[in-house]
Tab-separated table of C-alpha atoms and ligand atoms in Angstrom:
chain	number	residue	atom	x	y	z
D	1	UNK	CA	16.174	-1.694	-13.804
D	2	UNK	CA	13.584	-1.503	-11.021
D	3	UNK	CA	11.029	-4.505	-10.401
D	4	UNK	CA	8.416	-1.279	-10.008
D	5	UNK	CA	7.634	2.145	-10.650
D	6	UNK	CA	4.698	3.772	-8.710
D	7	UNK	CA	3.816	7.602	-8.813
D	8	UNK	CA	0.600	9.502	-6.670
D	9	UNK	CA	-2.475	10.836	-9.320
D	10	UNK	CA	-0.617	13.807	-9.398
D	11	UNK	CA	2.593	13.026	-10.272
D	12	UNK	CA	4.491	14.935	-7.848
D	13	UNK	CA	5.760	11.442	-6.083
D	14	UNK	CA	7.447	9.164	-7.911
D	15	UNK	CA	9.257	5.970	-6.495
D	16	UNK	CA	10.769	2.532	-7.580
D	17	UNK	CA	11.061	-0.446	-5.520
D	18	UNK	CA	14.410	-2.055	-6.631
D	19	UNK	CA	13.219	-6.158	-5.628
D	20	UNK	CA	10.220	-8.187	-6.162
D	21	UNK	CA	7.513	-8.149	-3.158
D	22	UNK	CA	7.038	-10.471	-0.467
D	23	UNK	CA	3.519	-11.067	-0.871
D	24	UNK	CA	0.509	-8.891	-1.914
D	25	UNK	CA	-2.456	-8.762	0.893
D	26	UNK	CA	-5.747	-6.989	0.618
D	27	UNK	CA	-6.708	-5.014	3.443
D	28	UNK	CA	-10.555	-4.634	4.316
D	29	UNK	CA	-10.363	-3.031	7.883
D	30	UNK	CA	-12.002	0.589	8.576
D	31	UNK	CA	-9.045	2.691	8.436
D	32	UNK	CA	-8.240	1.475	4.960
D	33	UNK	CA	-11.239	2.087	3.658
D	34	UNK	CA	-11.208	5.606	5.394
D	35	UNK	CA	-8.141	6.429	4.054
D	36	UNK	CA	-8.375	4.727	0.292
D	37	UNK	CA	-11.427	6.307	-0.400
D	38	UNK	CA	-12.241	2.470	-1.905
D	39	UNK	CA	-13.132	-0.904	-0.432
D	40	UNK	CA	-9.503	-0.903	1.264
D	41	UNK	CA	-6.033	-1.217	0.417
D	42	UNK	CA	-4.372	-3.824	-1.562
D	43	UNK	CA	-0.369	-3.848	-0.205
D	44	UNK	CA	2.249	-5.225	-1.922
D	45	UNK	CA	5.141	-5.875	1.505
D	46	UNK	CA	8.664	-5.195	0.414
D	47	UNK	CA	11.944	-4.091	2.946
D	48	UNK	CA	11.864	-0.276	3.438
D	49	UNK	CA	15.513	-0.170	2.045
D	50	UNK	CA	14.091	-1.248	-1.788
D	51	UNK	CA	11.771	2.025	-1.528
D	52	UNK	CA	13.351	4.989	-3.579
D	53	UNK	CA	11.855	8.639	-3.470
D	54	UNK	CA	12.450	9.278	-7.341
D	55	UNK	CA	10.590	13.128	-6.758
D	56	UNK	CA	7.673	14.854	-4.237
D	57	UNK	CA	9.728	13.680	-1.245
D	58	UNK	CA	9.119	17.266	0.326
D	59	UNK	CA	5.086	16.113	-0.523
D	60	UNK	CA	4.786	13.501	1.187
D	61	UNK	CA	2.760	13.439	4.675
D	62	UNK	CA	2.729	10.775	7.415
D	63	UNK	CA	-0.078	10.219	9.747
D	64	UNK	CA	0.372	8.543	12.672
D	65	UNK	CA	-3.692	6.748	13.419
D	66	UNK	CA	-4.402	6.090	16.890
D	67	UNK	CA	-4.749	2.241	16.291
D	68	UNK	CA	-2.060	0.752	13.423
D	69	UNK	CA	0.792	1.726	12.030
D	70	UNK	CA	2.231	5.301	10.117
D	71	UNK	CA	0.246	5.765	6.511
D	72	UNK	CA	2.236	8.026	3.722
D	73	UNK	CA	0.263	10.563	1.121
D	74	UNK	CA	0.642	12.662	-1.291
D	75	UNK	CA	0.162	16.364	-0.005
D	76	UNK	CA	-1.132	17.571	-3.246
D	77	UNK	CA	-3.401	14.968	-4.241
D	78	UNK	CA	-3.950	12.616	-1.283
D	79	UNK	CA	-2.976	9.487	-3.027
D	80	UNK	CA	-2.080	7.509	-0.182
D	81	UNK	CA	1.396	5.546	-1.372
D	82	UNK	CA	3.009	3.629	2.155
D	83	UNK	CA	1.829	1.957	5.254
D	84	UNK	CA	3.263	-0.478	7.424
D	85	UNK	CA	5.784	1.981	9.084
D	86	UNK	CA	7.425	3.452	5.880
D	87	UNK	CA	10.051	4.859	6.546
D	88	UNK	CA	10.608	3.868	9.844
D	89	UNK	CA	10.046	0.402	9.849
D	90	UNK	CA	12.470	-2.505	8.313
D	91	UNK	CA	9.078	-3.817	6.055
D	92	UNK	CA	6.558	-1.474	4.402
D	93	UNK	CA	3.263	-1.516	2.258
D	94	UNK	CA	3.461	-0.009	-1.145
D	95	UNK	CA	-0.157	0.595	-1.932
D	96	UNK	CA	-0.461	-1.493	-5.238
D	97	UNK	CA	-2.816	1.262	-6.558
D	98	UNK	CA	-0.255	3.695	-6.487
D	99	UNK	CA	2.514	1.307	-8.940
D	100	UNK	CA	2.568	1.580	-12.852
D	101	UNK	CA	1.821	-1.745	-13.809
D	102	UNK	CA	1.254	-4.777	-11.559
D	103	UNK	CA	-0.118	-8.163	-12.787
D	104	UNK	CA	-0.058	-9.856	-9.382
D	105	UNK	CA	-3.567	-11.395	-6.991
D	106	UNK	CA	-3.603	-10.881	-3.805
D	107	UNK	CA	-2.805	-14.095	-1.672
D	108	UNK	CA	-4.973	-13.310	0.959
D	109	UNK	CA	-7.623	-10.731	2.347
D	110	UNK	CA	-7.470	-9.277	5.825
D	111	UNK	CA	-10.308	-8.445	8.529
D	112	UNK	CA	-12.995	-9.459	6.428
D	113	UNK	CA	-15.191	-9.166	9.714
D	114	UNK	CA	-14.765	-5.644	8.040
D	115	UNK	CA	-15.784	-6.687	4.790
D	116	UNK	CA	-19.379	-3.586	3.831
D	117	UNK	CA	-22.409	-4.584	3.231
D	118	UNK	CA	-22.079	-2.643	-0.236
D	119	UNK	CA	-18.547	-4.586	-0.653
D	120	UNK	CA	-18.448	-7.780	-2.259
D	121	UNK	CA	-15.095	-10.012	-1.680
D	122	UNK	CA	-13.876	-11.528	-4.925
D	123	UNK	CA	-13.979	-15.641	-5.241
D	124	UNK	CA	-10.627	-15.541	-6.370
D	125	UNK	CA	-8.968	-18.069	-3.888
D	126	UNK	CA	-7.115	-16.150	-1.562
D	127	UNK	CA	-7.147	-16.927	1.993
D	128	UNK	CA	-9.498	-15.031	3.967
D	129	UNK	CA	-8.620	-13.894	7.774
M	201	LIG	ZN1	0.241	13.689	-5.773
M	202	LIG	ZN1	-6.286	-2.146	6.663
């Protein structure tokens, strides 16, 4: 049994991620919200090895950004699934939108300095950087 099952909106990628996550951090900085389409990304860290391509793995797209580190989509739909190096890297990001069901806070938010002025961080106890 898999800890988690993800898939894109699609459904053309679908993945499982064979061990529980490290730790879950929510990302405000610009380039997540550019690329989440959303407030930013909340990333659930986990070894690259515990990543498996169920299907799509001929749809998925890496974009190297000048600043930061290689983000995965979904050609079809743009659902962006990976950061933090995936595949190349020993840790990734799973992007916690992207999994079936997951129950878990964050433990902390990142670059809040980049937190909108329409965007409204949660009280929920997290550690704030
Ligand atoms: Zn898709
Ligand atoms: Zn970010």
């Amino acid at each position: 049994m898999p800890a988690f099952t993800g898939r894109c909106l699609c459904g053309g990628v679908q993945f499982e991620v064979t061990e529980p996550f490290e730790r879950v951090t929510y990302c405000h900085c610009a380039n997540c919200k550019k690329l989440s389409g959303g407030a930013g990304t909340v990333n659930a860290r986990s070894r690259t090895d515990a990543i498996r391509i169920l299907e799509g793995e001929d749809l998925l797209r890496t974009y190297q950004p000048p600043e930061g580190t290689l983000k995965t989509f979904c050609s079809v739909c743009g659902s962006n699934l990976f950061g933090g190096g995936w595949p190349e890297s020993e840790h990734s990001s799973v992007r916690v939108t992207t999994l079936d069901e997951f129950d878990s806070k964050p433990t902390a938010h990142i670059f809040t300095r980049s937190v909108a002025a329409w965007e409204t961080l949660p009280d929920d106890g997290a550690r704030r950087y």
